[in-house]
Coordinates of C-alpha atoms in Angstrom, one line a residue:
M1 CA 23.8 -71.2 41.3
K2 CA 25.3 -74.4 39.9
R3 CA 24.6 -73.5 36.3
L4 CA 25.0 -69.8 36.7
I5 CA 25.2 -68.0 33.4
Q6 CA 27.1 -64.7 34.0
L7 CA 25.8 -62.1 31.5
A8 CA 28.9 -59.9 31.3
S9 CA 31.3 -58.7 28.6
V10 CA 33.8 -61.4 29.3
L11 CA 34.5 -62.4 25.7
G12 CA 35.5 -58.9 24.7
V13 CA 37.9 -58.6 27.6
A14 CA 39.4 -62.0 27.0
G15 CA 39.8 -61.2 23.3
G16 CA 41.5 -57.9 24.1
L17 CA 44.0 -59.6 26.4
F18 CA 44.7 -62.2 23.7
L19 CA 45.5 -59.6 21.1
L20 CA 47.8 -57.7 23.4
S21 CA 49.7 -60.8 24.4
G22 CA 50.1 -62.2 20.9
T23 CA 51.5 -59.3 18.8
S24 CA 52.6 -60.8 15.5
A25 CA 55.0 -59.5 12.9
K26 CA 52.1 -58.5 10.8
A27 CA 50.5 -56.6 13.7
A28 CA 53.8 -54.9 14.4
S29 CA 54.0 -53.9 10.7
E30 CA 50.5 -52.5 10.7
M31 CA 51.3 -50.5 13.8
Y32 CA 54.4 -49.1 12.1
S33 CA 52.3 -48.3 9.0
S34 CA 49.7 -46.4 11.0
V35 CA 52.4 -44.3 12.7
S36 CA 54.1 -43.7 9.4
R37 CA 50.9 -42.8 7.7
S38 CA 49.9 -40.4 10.5
Q39 CA 53.3 -38.6 10.3
S40 CA 53.1 -38.3 6.5
V41 CA 50.3 -35.8 6.6
K42 CA 49.8 -32.4 8.2
L43 CA 46.5 -30.9 9.3
V44 CA 45.7 -27.6 7.4
W45 CA 42.3 -27.0 8.9
R46 CA 39.3 -28.9 10.3
K47 CA 35.7 -27.6 10.4
S48 CA 32.2 -28.8 11.1
M49 CA 29.9 -29.2 8.2
G50 CA 26.2 -30.0 7.4
Q51 CA 24.8 -33.4 7.2
H52 CA 25.0 -35.1 3.8
A53 CA 24.4 -38.8 2.9
F54 CA 27.0 -40.9 1.0
T55 CA 27.8 -44.5 0.1
R56 CA 31.3 -45.9 -0.6
S57 CA 32.6 -49.2 -2.0
Q58 CA 36.3 -48.5 -1.7
G59 CA 38.9 -46.6 0.3
G60 CA 39.7 -46.7 4.0
R61 CA 37.8 -45.3 7.0
Y62 CA 40.4 -43.9 9.4
S63 CA 40.7 -42.5 12.8
K64 CA 41.8 -38.8 13.2
H65 CA 44.9 -37.9 11.3
L66 CA 44.7 -41.3 9.5
G67 CA 46.2 -42.9 12.5
L68 CA 44.2 -46.2 12.5
L69 CA 42.5 -47.9 9.6
Y70 CA 39.1 -49.0 10.8
A71 CA 37.8 -50.7 7.7
M72 CA 38.0 -50.8 3.9
G73 CA 35.1 -49.9 1.7
Y74 CA 34.6 -53.5 0.5
E75 CA 34.0 -54.5 4.1
E76 CA 31.0 -52.2 4.5
P77 CA 29.6 -51.6 1.0
N78 CA 26.0 -51.3 2.1
E79 CA 26.6 -48.7 4.8
I80 CA 25.2 -45.2 4.4
W81 CA 27.5 -42.5 5.8
F82 CA 26.5 -39.1 7.1
T83 CA 28.9 -36.1 7.4
D84 CA 29.3 -33.8 10.3
A85 CA 32.9 -32.4 9.7
H86 CA 35.6 -32.1 7.1
E87 CA 39.3 -31.4 7.1
K88 CA 42.2 -30.6 4.8
L89 CA 45.3 -32.7 5.1
Y90 CA 48.7 -31.8 3.4
R91 CA 50.5 -34.8 2.1
K92 CA 54.2 -34.1 2.7
A93 CA 55.7 -36.5 0.3
K94 CA 53.5 -35.5 -2.7
G95 CA 53.3 -31.8 -1.8
T96 CA 49.5 -32.0 -2.4
S97 CA 46.4 -31.7 -0.2
A98 CA 43.3 -33.8 0.2
I99 CA 39.8 -33.2 1.8
Y100 CA 38.5 -35.9 4.2
Y101 CA 35.0 -36.0 5.5
H102 CA 34.2 -37.2 9.0
V103 CA 31.2 -39.6 8.8
Q104 CA 29.1 -41.9 10.9
N105 CA 26.5 -44.4 10.1
A106 CA 22.8 -43.8 11.0
A107 CA 23.1 -45.8 14.2
G108 CA 26.2 -43.8 15.2
M109 CA 28.1 -47.1 15.9
H110 CA 30.8 -46.6 13.2
K111 CA 32.6 -43.4 12.6
G112 CA 35.8 -42.1 11.0
W113 CA 37.5 -40.1 8.2
I114 CA 37.1 -41.0 4.6
W115 CA 38.6 -39.2 1.6
R116 CA 35.8 -37.5 -0.2
G117 CA 36.8 -38.9 -3.6
Y118 CA 35.6 -42.3 -2.4
L119 CA 32.1 -41.0 -1.3
K120 CA 29.1 -41.0 -3.6
P121 CA 26.0 -38.9 -2.8
T122 CA 22.8 -40.8 -2.0
T123 CA 19.4 -40.2 -0.5
T124 CA 17.7 -42.0 2.4
T125 CA 14.9 -41.5 4.9
Q126 CA 16.9 -43.4 7.6
T127 CA 18.9 -40.5 8.9
P128 CA 20.7 -40.5 12.2
A129 CA 17.8 -38.6 13.8
V130 CA 15.3 -41.2 12.6
V131 CA 17.4 -44.2 13.4
G132 CA 18.5 -42.7 16.8
A133 CA 14.8 -42.2 17.8
K134 CA 14.0 -45.8 16.9
I135 CA 17.0 -47.0 18.9
A136 CA 16.1 -44.9 21.9
K137 CA 12.5 -46.2 21.8
N138 CA 13.6 -49.8 21.4
Q139 CA 16.2 -49.4 24.3
A140 CA 13.6 -47.8 26.6
L141 CA 11.1 -50.6 25.9
K142 CA 13.8 -53.3 26.4
T143 CA 14.7 -51.7 29.7
Q144 CA 11.1 -51.8 30.9
Q145 CA 10.8 -55.4 29.8
N146 CA 14.1 -56.3 31.5
I147 CA 13.0 -54.8 34.8
A148 CA 9.7 -56.6 34.5
F149 CA 11.5 -59.9 33.8
Q150 CA 13.7 -59.5 36.9
K151 CA 10.5 -59.2 39.0
M152 CA 9.1 -62.5 37.7
T153 CA 9.4 -65.6 39.9
N154 CA 11.0 -68.7 38.5
Q155 CA 7.6 -70.3 38.1
Q156 CA 6.3 -67.3 36.2
I157 CA 9.3 -67.4 33.8
Q158 CA 8.8 -71.2 33.4
A159 CA 5.1 -70.6 32.6
A160 CA 5.8 -67.8 30.1
V161 CA 8.5 -69.8 28.3
S162 CA 6.5 -73.0 28.1
K163 CA 3.5 -71.0 26.7
K164 CA 5.8 -69.6 24.0
L165 CA 6.9 -73.2 23.1
A166 CA 3.4 -74.8 23.4
S167 CA 3.0 -75.0 19.6
Q168 CA 6.3 -77.0 19.3
Y169 CA 6.4 -79.1 22.5
T170 CA 3.9 -80.7 24.9
F171 CA 4.9 -80.3 28.5
N172 CA 3.7 -82.7 31.2
P173 CA 2.3 -80.7 34.2
K174 CA 3.7 -83.2 36.8
M175 CA 7.1 -83.2 35.1
M176 CA 7.1 -79.4 34.9
A177 CA 6.5 -79.3 38.7
F178 CA 9.3 -81.8 39.3
A179 CA 11.7 -80.1 36.9
Q180 CA 11.2 -76.7 38.6
Y181 CA 11.6 -78.3 42.0
M182 CA 14.9 -80.0 40.9
T183 CA 16.2 -76.9 39.2
D184 CA 15.6 -74.9 42.3
A185 CA 17.2 -77.6 44.4
D186 CA 20.3 -77.9 42.2
D187 CA 20.8 -74.1 42.4
G188 CA 20.2 -73.9 46.2
V189 CA 17.0 -71.7 45.7
S190 CA 14.9 -71.2 48.8
G191 CA 17.4 -72.9 51.0
Q192 CA 16.9 -76.3 49.4
T193 CA 19.7 -78.8 49.7
K194 CA 22.0 -79.4 46.7
D195 CA 22.3 -83.1 47.6
R196 CA 20.3 -84.8 44.8
S197 CA 20.0 -88.0 46.7
K198 CA 17.9 -86.2 49.3
V199 CA 15.6 -84.3 46.9
W200 CA 15.2 -86.8 44.0
Q201 CA 11.7 -87.8 44.7
P202 CA 9.6 -87.8 41.5
A203 CA 6.9 -89.9 43.3
K204 CA 6.0 -86.8 45.3
F205 CA 4.9 -85.2 42.1
G206 CA 2.8 -88.2 40.9
I207 CA 5.6 -89.4 38.6
K208 CA 5.9 -93.2 38.7
G209 CA 9.6 -93.9 38.3
N210 CA 9.8 -97.6 39.3
K211 CA 9.5 -98.8 35.6
H212 CA 10.8 -95.8 33.8
F213 CA 14.0 -93.8 33.9
I214 CA 14.1 -90.1 34.1
G215 CA 16.7 -88.3 32.0
D216 CA 17.9 -84.8 32.8
G217 CA 20.2 -82.2 31.2
G218 CA 21.2 -78.5 31.4
L219 CA 21.1 -75.9 28.7
T220 CA 24.7 -75.6 27.6
A221 CA 23.7 -73.5 24.5
I222 CA 22.8 -70.6 26.8
E223 CA 26.4 -69.9 27.6
D224 CA 26.6 -67.1 25.0
M225 CA 23.8 -65.2 26.7
D226 CA 26.1 -62.2 27.5
L227 CA 25.4 -58.5 27.2
G228 CA 26.0 -58.6 23.5
W229 CA 23.4 -61.3 23.0
M230 CA 20.9 -59.4 25.0
R231 CA 21.5 -56.2 23.1
S232 CA 21.0 -58.0 19.8
L233 CA 17.5 -59.0 20.7
P234 CA 14.7 -56.7 19.5
A235 CA 12.2 -55.4 22.0
N236 CA 8.8 -57.2 22.1
T237 CA 6.3 -54.6 20.8
Q238 CA 3.3 -56.9 21.2
G239 CA 2.9 -56.7 24.9
G240 CA 5.3 -59.6 25.7
N241 CA 8.9 -59.7 27.0
Y242 CA 12.0 -59.8 24.7
L243 CA 13.9 -61.9 27.3
V244 CA 11.2 -64.5 27.4
D245 CA 11.3 -64.6 23.6
G246 CA 15.1 -65.0 23.6
L247 CA 15.1 -67.6 26.3
A248 CA 12.4 -69.6 24.6
D249 CA 14.4 -69.6 21.4
K250 CA 17.5 -70.9 23.2
I251 CA 15.5 -73.6 25.0
A252 CA 13.8 -74.6 21.7
H253 CA 17.2 -75.4 20.2
S254 CA 18.2 -77.5 23.1
L255 CA 14.9 -79.3 23.2
Q256 CA 15.3 -80.2 19.6
Y257 CA 18.5 -82.0 20.5
V258 CA 16.8 -83.8 23.4
T259 CA 13.9 -85.0 21.3
Q260 CA 16.1 -86.1 18.4
N261 CA 18.5 -88.1 20.6
H262 CA 16.1 -89.5 23.2
N263 CA 12.7 -91.3 23.2
V264 CA 11.2 -88.5 25.2
R265 CA 7.9 -88.8 27.1
N266 CA 6.5 -86.4 29.8
L267 CA 8.8 -83.5 29.1
G268 CA 9.4 -80.8 31.7
I269 CA 11.7 -77.7 32.1
G270 CA 12.9 -75.8 35.1
V271 CA 14.2 -72.2 35.1
V272 CA 16.1 -70.2 37.7
S273 CA 16.7 -66.5 37.4
D274 CA 19.1 -64.6 39.7
P275 CA 19.1 -60.9 38.8
G276 CA 21.0 -60.2 42.0
A277 CA 24.1 -62.1 40.9
S278 CA 27.4 -60.1 41.1
L279 CA 28.8 -58.5 38.1
Q280 CA 32.2 -59.6 36.9
E281 CA 35.0 -58.2 34.8
N282 CA 34.2 -54.6 35.8
A283 CA 30.9 -54.9 33.9
S284 CA 29.3 -52.5 36.4
N285 CA 31.2 -49.8 34.7
D286 CA 29.3 -50.5 31.5
P287 CA 26.3 -48.2 31.3
Y288 CA 24.3 -51.0 29.6
S289 CA 24.9 -53.4 32.5
K290 CA 22.6 -51.4 34.9
N291 CA 19.5 -52.8 33.3
F292 CA 20.8 -55.6 31.2
Y293 CA 22.4 -58.0 33.6
L294 CA 21.0 -61.2 35.1
A295 CA 21.9 -64.8 35.5
L296 CA 19.9 -67.8 34.3
G297 CA 19.9 -71.6 34.7
V298 CA 17.7 -74.0 32.8
E299 CA 17.3 -77.8 33.2
F300 CA 15.2 -80.4 31.3
Y301 CA 13.6 -83.6 32.6
W302 CA 11.8 -86.4 30.8
Q303 CA 10.9 -90.0 30.9
E304 CA 11.9 -92.8 28.6
D305 CA 12.1 -96.6 28.7
H306 CA 15.8 -97.2 28.9
V307 CA 18.8 -95.9 30.8
V308 CA 19.5 -92.2 30.0
N309 CA 22.9 -90.6 30.3
T310 CA 23.0 -87.0 31.6
W311 CA 24.2 -84.7 28.9

């Protein structure tokens, strides 16, 4: 596909490489501090404990044995923490001991050890069990909708997205047919040639182009449609498809640019989906990738009365 959008965790990998290759004096200092802090305490005992809810506004959240500082309290003041273990650490320099609780948030995404003196008891109905059940239900629904989306044809996706946007934009049927035809051609779908000079035939679709120019563009804003973006979308609980919803939102932003910067008439969009595209950056090892990977391309076409630059 010419405008293939690879939905893989590329940014995370690239970011990790950057951090490893650019170790600063500050980073080296923090690494030394973490080692020093870890060696300054001795584990006396560690045991499991019942679930209790707490909040905190100060103090650090650490890895085991205080090795790594994950976050400070002021960085996550609204988080509710639930206990599942506690430990006693002996502080060598002071000759005293302290109790730390192992906690996690309701979604189970953030965990760590916090000194119990920083934790304040609270009550909530959004326990890990409740939140976990919601997440599992949402994930199952998204998986079903993702599989359904991958079975849709390009024309079905085009129709579904244009229906979502019907209250904001008026699409011309002839231009929609031409846009889908050109999008398929540009991406080599169904064996069509990628040579635009051989397929640029708007007259075949009833579009009179002798007095009017046709502008076209691609959806550059869609480049952040990676696994993280897809995970952030909520499942559609009204019988629709969350990917259609998300794609419609992305297209709407780009159409806003088109309509603000061009004298648009007879607007059309074309969509290409390639769920069989190859995974990159070892994304196949990510359990989320199995049902949350596909590639998309979107193009816009419209008419106006002056020369249009492709954007």
